[in-house]
XYZ file of C-alpha atoms in Angstrom:
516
model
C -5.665 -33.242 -8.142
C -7.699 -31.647 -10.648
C -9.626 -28.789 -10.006
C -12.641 -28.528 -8.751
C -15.856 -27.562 -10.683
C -17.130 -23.849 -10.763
C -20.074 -24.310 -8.618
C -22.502 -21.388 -10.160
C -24.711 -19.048 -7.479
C -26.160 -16.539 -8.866
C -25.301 -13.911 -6.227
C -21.747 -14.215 -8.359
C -23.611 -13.403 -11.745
C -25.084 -9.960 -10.593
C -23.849 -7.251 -12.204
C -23.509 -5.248 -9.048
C -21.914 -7.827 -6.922
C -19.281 -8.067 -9.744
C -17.552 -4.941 -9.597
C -20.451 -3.364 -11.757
C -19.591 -4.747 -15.049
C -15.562 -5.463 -14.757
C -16.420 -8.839 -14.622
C -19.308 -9.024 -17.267
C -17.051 -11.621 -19.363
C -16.775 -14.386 -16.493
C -13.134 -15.130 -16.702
C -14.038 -18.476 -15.828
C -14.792 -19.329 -19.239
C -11.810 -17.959 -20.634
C -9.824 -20.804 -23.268
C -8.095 -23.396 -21.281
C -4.395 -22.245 -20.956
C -3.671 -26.392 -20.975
C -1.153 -28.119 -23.910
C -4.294 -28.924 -25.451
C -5.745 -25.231 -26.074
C -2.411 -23.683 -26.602
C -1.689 -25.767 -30.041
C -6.037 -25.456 -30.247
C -7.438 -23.140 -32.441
C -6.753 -19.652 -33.619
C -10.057 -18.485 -32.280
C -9.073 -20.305 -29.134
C -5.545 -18.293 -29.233
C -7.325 -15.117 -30.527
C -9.762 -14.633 -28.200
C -7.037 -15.235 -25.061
C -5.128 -12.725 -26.174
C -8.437 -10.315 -26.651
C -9.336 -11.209 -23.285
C -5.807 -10.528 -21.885
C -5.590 -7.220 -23.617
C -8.725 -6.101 -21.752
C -7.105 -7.099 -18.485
C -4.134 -5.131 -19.114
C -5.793 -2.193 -19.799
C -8.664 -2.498 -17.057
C -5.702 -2.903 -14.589
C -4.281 0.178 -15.902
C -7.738 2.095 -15.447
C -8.305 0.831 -11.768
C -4.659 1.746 -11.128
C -5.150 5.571 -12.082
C -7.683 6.130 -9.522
C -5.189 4.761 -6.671
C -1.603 6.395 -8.108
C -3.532 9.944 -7.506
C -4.963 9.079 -4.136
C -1.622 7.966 -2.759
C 0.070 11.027 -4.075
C -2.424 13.460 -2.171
C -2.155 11.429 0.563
C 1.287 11.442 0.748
C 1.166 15.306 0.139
C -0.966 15.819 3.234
C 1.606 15.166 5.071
C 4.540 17.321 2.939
C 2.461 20.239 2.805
C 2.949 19.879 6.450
C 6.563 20.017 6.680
C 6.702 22.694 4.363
C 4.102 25.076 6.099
C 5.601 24.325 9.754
C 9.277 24.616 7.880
C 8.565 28.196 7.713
C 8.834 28.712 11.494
C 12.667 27.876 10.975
C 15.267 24.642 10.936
C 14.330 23.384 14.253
C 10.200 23.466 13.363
C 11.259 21.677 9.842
C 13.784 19.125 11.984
C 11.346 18.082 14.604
C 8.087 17.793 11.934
C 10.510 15.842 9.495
C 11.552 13.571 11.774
C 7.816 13.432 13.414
C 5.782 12.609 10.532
C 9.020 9.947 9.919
C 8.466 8.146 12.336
C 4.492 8.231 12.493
C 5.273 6.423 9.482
C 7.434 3.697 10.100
C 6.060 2.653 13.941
C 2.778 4.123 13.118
C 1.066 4.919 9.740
C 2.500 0.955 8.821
C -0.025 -0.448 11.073
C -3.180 0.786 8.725
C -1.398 0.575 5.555
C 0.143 -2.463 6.303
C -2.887 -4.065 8.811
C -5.322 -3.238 5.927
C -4.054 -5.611 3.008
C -5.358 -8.284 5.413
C -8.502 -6.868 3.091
C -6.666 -7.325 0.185
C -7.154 -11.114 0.530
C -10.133 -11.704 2.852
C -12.511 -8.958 1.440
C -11.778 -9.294 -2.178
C -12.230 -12.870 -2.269
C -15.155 -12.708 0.056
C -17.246 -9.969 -2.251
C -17.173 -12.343 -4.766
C -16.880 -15.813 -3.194
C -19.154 -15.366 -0.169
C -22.457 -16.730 -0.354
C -23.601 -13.857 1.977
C -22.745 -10.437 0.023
C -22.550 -8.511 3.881
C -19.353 -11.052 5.051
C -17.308 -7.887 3.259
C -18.583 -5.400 5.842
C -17.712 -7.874 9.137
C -14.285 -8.096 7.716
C -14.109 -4.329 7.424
C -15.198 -3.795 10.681
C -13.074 -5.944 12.170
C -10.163 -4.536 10.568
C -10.986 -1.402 11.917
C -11.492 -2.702 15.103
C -8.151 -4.484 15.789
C -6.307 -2.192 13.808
C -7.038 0.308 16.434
C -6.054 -1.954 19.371
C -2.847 -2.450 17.763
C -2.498 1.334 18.396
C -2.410 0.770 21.849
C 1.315 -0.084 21.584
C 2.218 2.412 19.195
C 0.555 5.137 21.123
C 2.731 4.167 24.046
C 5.473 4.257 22.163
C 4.997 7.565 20.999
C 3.924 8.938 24.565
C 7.449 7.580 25.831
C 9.291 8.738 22.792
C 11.550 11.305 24.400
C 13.821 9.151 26.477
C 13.841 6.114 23.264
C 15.629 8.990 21.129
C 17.861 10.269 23.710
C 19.349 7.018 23.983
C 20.002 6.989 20.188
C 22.002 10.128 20.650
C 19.445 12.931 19.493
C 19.463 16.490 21.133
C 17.785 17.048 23.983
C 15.337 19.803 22.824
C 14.450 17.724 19.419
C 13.469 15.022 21.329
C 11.120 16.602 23.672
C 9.672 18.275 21.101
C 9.064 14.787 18.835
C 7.827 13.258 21.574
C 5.036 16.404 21.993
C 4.448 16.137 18.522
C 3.677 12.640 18.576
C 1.216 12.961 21.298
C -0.625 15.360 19.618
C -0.948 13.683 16.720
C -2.437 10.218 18.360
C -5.529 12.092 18.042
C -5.544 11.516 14.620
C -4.524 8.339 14.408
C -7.736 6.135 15.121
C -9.493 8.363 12.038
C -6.454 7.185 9.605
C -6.658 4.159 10.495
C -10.685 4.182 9.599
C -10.170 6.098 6.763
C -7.680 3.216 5.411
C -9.878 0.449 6.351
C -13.095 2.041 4.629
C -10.995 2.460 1.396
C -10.131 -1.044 1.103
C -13.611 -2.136 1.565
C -14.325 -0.108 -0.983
C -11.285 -0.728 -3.365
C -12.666 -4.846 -2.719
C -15.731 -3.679 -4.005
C -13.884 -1.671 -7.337
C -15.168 1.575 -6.211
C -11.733 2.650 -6.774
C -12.505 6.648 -7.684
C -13.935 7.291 -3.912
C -10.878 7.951 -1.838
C -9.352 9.934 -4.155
C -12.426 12.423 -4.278
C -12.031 12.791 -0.756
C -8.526 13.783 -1.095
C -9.227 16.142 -3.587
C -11.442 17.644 -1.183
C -9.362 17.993 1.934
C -6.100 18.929 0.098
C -7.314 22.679 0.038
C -8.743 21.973 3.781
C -5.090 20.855 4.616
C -3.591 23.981 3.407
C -5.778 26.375 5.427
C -5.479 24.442 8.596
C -1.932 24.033 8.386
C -1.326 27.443 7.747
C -3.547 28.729 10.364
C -2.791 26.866 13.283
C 0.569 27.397 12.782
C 1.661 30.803 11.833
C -1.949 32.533 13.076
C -1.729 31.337 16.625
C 0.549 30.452 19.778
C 0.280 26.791 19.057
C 3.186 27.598 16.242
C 4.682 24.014 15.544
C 2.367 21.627 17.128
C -0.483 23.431 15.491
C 0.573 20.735 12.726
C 0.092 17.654 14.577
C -3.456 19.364 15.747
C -4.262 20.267 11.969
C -3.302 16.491 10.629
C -5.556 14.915 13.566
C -8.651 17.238 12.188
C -7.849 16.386 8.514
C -7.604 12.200 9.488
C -10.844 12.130 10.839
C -12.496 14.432 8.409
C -10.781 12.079 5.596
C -12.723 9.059 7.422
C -16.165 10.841 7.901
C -16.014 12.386 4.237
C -15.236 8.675 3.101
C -18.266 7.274 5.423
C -20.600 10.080 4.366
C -19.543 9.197 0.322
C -20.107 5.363 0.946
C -23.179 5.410 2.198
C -25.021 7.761 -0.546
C -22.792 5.380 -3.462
C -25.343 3.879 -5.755
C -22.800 0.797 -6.378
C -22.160 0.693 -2.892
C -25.976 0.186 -1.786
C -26.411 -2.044 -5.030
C -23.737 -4.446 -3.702
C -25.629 -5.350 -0.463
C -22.360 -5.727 1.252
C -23.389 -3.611 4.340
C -24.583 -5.558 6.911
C -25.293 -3.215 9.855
C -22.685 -3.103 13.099
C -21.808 -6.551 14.028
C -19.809 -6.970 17.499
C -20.263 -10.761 18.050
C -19.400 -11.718 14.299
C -16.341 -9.121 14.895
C -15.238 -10.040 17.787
C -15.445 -13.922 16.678
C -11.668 -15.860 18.114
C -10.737 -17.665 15.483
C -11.897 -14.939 12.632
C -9.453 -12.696 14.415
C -6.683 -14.711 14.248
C -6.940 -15.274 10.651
C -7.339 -11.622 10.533
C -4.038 -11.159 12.719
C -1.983 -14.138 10.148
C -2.502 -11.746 7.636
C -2.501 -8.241 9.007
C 0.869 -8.470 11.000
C 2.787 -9.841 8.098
C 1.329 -7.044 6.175
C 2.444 -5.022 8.473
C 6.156 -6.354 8.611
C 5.998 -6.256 4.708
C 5.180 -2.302 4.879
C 6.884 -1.427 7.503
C 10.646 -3.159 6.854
C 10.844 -1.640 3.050
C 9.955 1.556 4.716
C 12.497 1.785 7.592
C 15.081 0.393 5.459
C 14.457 3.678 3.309
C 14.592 5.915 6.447
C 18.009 4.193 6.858
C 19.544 5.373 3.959
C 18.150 8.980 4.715
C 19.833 8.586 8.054
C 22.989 7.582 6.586
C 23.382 10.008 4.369
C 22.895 12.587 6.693
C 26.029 11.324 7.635
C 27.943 11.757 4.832
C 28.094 16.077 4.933
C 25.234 18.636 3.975
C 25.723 18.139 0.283
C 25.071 14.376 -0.252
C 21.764 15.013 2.239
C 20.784 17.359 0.419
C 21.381 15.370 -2.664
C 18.630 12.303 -0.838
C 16.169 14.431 0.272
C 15.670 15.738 -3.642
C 16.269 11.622 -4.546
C 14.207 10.433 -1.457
C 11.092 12.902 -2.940
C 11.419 12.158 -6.445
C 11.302 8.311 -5.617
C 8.677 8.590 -3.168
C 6.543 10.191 -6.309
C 7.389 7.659 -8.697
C 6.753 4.423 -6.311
C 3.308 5.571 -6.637
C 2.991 4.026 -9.449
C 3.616 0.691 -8.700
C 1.973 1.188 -5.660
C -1.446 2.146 -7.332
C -0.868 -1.251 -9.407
C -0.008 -3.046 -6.846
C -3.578 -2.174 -5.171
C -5.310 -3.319 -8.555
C -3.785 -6.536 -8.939
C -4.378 -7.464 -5.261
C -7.992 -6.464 -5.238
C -8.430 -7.871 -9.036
C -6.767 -11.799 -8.143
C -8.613 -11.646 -4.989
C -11.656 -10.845 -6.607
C -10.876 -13.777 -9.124
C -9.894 -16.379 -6.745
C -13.205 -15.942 -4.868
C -14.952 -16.150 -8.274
C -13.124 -19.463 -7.906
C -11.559 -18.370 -11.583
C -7.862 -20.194 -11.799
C -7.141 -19.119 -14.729
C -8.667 -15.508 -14.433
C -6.807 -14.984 -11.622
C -3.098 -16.309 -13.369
C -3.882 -13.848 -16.128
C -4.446 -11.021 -13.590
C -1.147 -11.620 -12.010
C 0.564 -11.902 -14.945
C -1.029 -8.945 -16.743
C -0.378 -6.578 -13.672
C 3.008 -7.717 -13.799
C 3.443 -7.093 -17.444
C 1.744 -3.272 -16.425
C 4.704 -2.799 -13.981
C 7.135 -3.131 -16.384
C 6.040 -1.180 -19.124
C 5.774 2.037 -16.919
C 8.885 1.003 -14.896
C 10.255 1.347 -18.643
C 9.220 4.791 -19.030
C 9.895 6.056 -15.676
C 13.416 4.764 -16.239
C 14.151 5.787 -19.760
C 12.681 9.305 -18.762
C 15.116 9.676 -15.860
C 18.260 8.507 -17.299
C 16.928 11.070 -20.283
C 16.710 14.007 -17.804
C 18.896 13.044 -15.023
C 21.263 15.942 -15.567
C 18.243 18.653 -14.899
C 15.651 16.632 -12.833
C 17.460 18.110 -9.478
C 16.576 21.753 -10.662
C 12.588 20.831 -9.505
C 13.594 21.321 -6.201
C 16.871 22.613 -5.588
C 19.238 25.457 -7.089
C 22.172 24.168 -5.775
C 24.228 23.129 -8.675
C 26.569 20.643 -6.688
C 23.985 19.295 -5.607
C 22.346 18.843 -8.577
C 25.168 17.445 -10.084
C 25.752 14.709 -7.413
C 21.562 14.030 -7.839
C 22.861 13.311 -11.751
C 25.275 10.877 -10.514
C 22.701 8.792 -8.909
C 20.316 8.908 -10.504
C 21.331 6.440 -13.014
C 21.069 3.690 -9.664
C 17.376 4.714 -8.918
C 16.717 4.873 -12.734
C 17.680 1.471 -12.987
C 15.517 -0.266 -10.303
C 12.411 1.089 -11.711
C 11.253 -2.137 -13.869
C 12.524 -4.130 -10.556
C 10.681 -1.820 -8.491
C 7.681 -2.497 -9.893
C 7.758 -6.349 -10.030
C 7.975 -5.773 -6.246
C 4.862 -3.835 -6.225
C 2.418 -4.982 -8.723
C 3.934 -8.623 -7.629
C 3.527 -8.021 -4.069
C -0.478 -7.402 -4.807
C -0.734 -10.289 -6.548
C 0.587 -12.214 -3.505
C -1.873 -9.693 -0.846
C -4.647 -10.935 -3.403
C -3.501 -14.761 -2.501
C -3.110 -14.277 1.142
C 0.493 -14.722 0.853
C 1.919 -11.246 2.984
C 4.536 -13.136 4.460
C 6.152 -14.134 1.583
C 6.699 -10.348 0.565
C 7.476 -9.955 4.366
C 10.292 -12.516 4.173
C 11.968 -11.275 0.914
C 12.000 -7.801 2.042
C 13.633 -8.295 4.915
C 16.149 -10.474 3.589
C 16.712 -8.282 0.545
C 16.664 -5.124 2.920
C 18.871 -6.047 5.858
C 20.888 -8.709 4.922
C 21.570 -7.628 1.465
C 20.562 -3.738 0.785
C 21.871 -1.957 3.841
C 24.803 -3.614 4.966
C 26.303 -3.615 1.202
C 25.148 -0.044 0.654
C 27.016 1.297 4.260
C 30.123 -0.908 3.209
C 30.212 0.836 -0.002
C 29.159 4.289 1.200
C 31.620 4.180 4.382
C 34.366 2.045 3.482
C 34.600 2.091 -0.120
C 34.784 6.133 -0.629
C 31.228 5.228 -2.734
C 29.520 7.974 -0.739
C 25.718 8.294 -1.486
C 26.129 6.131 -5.042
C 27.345 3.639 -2.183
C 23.716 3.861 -0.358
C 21.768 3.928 -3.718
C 23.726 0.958 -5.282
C 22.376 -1.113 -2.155
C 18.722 -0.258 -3.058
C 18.863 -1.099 -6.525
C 20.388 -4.310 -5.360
C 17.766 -4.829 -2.617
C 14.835 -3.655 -4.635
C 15.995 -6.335 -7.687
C 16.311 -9.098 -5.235
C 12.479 -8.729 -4.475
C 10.828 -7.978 -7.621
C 12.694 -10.861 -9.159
C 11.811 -13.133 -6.377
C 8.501 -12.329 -6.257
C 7.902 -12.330 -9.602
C 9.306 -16.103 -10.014
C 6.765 -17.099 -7.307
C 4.031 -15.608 -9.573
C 5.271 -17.378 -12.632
C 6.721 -20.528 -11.224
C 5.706 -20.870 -7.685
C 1.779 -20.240 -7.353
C -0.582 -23.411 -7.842
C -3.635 -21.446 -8.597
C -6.255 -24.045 -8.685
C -4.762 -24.977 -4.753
C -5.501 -20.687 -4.284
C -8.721 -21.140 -5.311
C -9.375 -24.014 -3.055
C -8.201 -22.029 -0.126
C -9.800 -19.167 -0.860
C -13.014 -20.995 -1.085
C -12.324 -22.863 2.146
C -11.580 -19.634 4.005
C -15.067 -18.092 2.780
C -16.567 -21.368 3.975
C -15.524 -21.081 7.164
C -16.174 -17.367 8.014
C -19.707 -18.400 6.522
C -20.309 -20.952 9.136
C -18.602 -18.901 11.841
C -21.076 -16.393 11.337
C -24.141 -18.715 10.769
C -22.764 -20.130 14.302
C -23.332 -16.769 15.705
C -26.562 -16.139 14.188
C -28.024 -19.813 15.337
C -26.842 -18.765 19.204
C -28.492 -15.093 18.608
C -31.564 -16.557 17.278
């Protein structure tokens, strides 16, 4: 079927409602990429590749932005372990383990629940007829999000006897489990302060979060520090200090979004809206995207924690050796994580603009992004992989065994980064459960069980562990990039995406009709 015409409203043609001026070239009227224009004129060809060129290095501008928030954010939590590692081994054991797994049953939920966003707010900013549809998707993501912490909060509360069943000490649990508690606190104000970023990131008001950060970093330090070596809380003045610095992140972020010039020039605030929120079927399409968000978050990161489990297994040297590997990757997947975030809120933005061919390009460019700096990052650490251990250890055995994997992580990089910059493009769709699906496939019935065989039966030892990651992490940037290239029928995205914006528009119009 051919594609439908670009019908033109001129809410799409403001400046402000178009990510204030990334879209002042409508990508819409980009050359045809059919037979016809491809053997068409050099102008034709020229200005494609002009066009293209722009792309890749917009992407690469919106991606800065994100890489730096997600390494502060990431930090708030080290500078955590660190400060509360002080007290001694047990304090660093139980905060480790804590703030591990806050992420994987926990923290998931928002980064995960929130790339339901990715695909309903970025195509709705610029595909909605009604510019304040954004903010009713925000709030409802907010709003679920935290009822969906009902379950993990009662997991956490309960924690204690779950971990003495999987053989932990006695003392390490109870103290996990006290730890958790505490930090439930925080965990509605995370969740918020994810949430409001998105919006925001749907909006291309990429540079907010990070400010924030940048602000509470120092905050962080001085909380940390005094809650937990200047009075008797000691250890679970960290959970206490984290809860504080969650909701500050969130009301910091609220205060910054409401005095943002672009922000207010959008018109995408609406005012609170409980009855649009709350609306049945909106929350179900919410919930088709959030929980395979979730899933697609949270099974790449507790495959991860496996291997750090594993290898803990293996002696003191070779865990020593994947905490160093563990941090250094957990740095560099930043990057295509802050891609990853571009390309999602960039296609999304495109297939609302009900751009095709816009939104291919996007894909394709933010692929083409990943692997240049997967490139780099791999060429730099096979360069330095004898010395990049010294950063953070002195232990020359371990070092050396770092320098003996390191070629493994070095060589997922470019594959790594298909996955993430990839796996936006596929958030921007609406297609989480695709990435869901390959990562858990690629994870636990490839990744792991090679990588234990190897480490446990094979006399691999930690190469063993790492050697299942790079084949895990290859199996889903290749898949997911063949879907991009082969397996994505844009003009049918745009069609959906403009059917899902029609719907939430009469949903709400519904809801104003019975008001009024």
């Amino acid at each position: 079927m051919p594609p439908s015409p670009i019908e033109r409203d001129p809410l799409l043609t403001e400046p402000s409602r178009l990510l204030s001026s990334q879209y002042t070239e409508d990508p819409t009227n980009w050359p045809s990429t059919s037979v016809t224009s491809v053997v068409g004129s050099e102008e034709e060809r020229s200005a494609l590749q002009f066009n293209e060129l722009k792309l890749f290095f917009s992407l690469l501008v919106d991606s800065i932005p994100v890489i730096l928030s997600y390494i502060l954010q990431n930090s708030i939590q080290t500078i955590s372990i660190v400060i509360t590692g002080r007290l001694g081994p047990h304090e660093l054991s139980v905060a480790a383990f804590s703030l591990m797994l806050a992420f994987v049953t926990g923290w998931c939920v928002a980064l995960g629940g929130t790339t339901a966003l990715d695909t309903l707010g970025s195509q709705a900013f610029t595909g909605s007829t009604r510019p304040t549809d954004l903010s009713v998707h925000f709030q409802r993501c907010v709003l679920l999000l935290w009822i969906l912490l009902v379950p993990v909060g009662a997991l956490w509360i309960f924690m204690e006897p779950i971990l003495l069943v999987l053989g932990q000490q006695e003392d390490l649990a109870k103290d996990v489990q006290f730890f958790l508690r505490l930090l439930i606190i925080g965990a509605p104000g995370y969740i918020g302060f994810e949430s409001l970023k998105k919006y925001l990131q749907c909006q291309g008001i990429m540079q907010a979060s990070t400010i924030v950060l940048l602000v509470i970093f120092p905050i962080n330090v001085v909380l940390n520090i005094g809650f937990v070596h200047y009075t008797s809380l000691g250890l679970f003045g960290s959970p206490i200090a984290l809860s504080i610095i969650y909701w500050l992140a969130f009301a910091l972020l609220c205060i910054m979004t409401y005095f943002s010039p672009t922000h207010r020039n959008n018109g995408t605030w609406g005012g609170i809206q409980f009855r649009a929120v709350l609306q049945q079927e909106s929350c179900v399409s919410f919930f088709r995207l959030a929980i395979p968000g979730i899933l697609m978050v949270g099974t790449e990161w507790a495959a991860f924690e496996i291997v750090a489990l594993a290898a803990g297994r293996l002696g003191s040297l070779p865990l020593a050796a994947q905490s160093v590997i563990m941090t250094l990757d957990q740095i560099l997947n930043t990057l295509p994580f802050g891609i990853g975030v571009a390309a999602s809120t960039r296609v999304g933005n495109l297939i609302g603009l009900r751009s095709a061919i816009g939104a291919r390009h996007a894909a394709h460019a933010a692929a083409f992004l990943s692997v240049v700096v997967g490139a780099v990052v791999m060429i730099t650490l096979m360069s330095t992989k004898n010395i990049i251990g010294y950063l953070m250890s002195d232990d020359v055995a371990v070092v050396q065994l770092v320098s003996v994997v390191m070629p493994f992580v070095a060589s997922f990089q470019i594959a790594d980064g298909l996955a993430g910059s990839c796996g936006g493009s596929l958030r921007g769709q609406g297609r989480q459960h695709l990435g869901a699906f390959y990562n858990f496939v690629a994870y636990y019935v490839l990744a792991l069980p090679l990588g234990i065989f190897l480490a446990f039966r094979s006399e691999y030892g930690l190469k063993g562990l790492w050697i299942g990651q790079l084949v895990g992490l290859t199996v889903v940037g290749i898949s997911e990039y063949v879907v991009i290239l082969v397996g994505t029928d844009w003009e049918c995205e745009v069609e959906k995406g403009v059917r899902r914006n029609l719907e939430e528009a009469k949903r709400l119009a519904q809801i104003g009709d019975s008001v009024n």
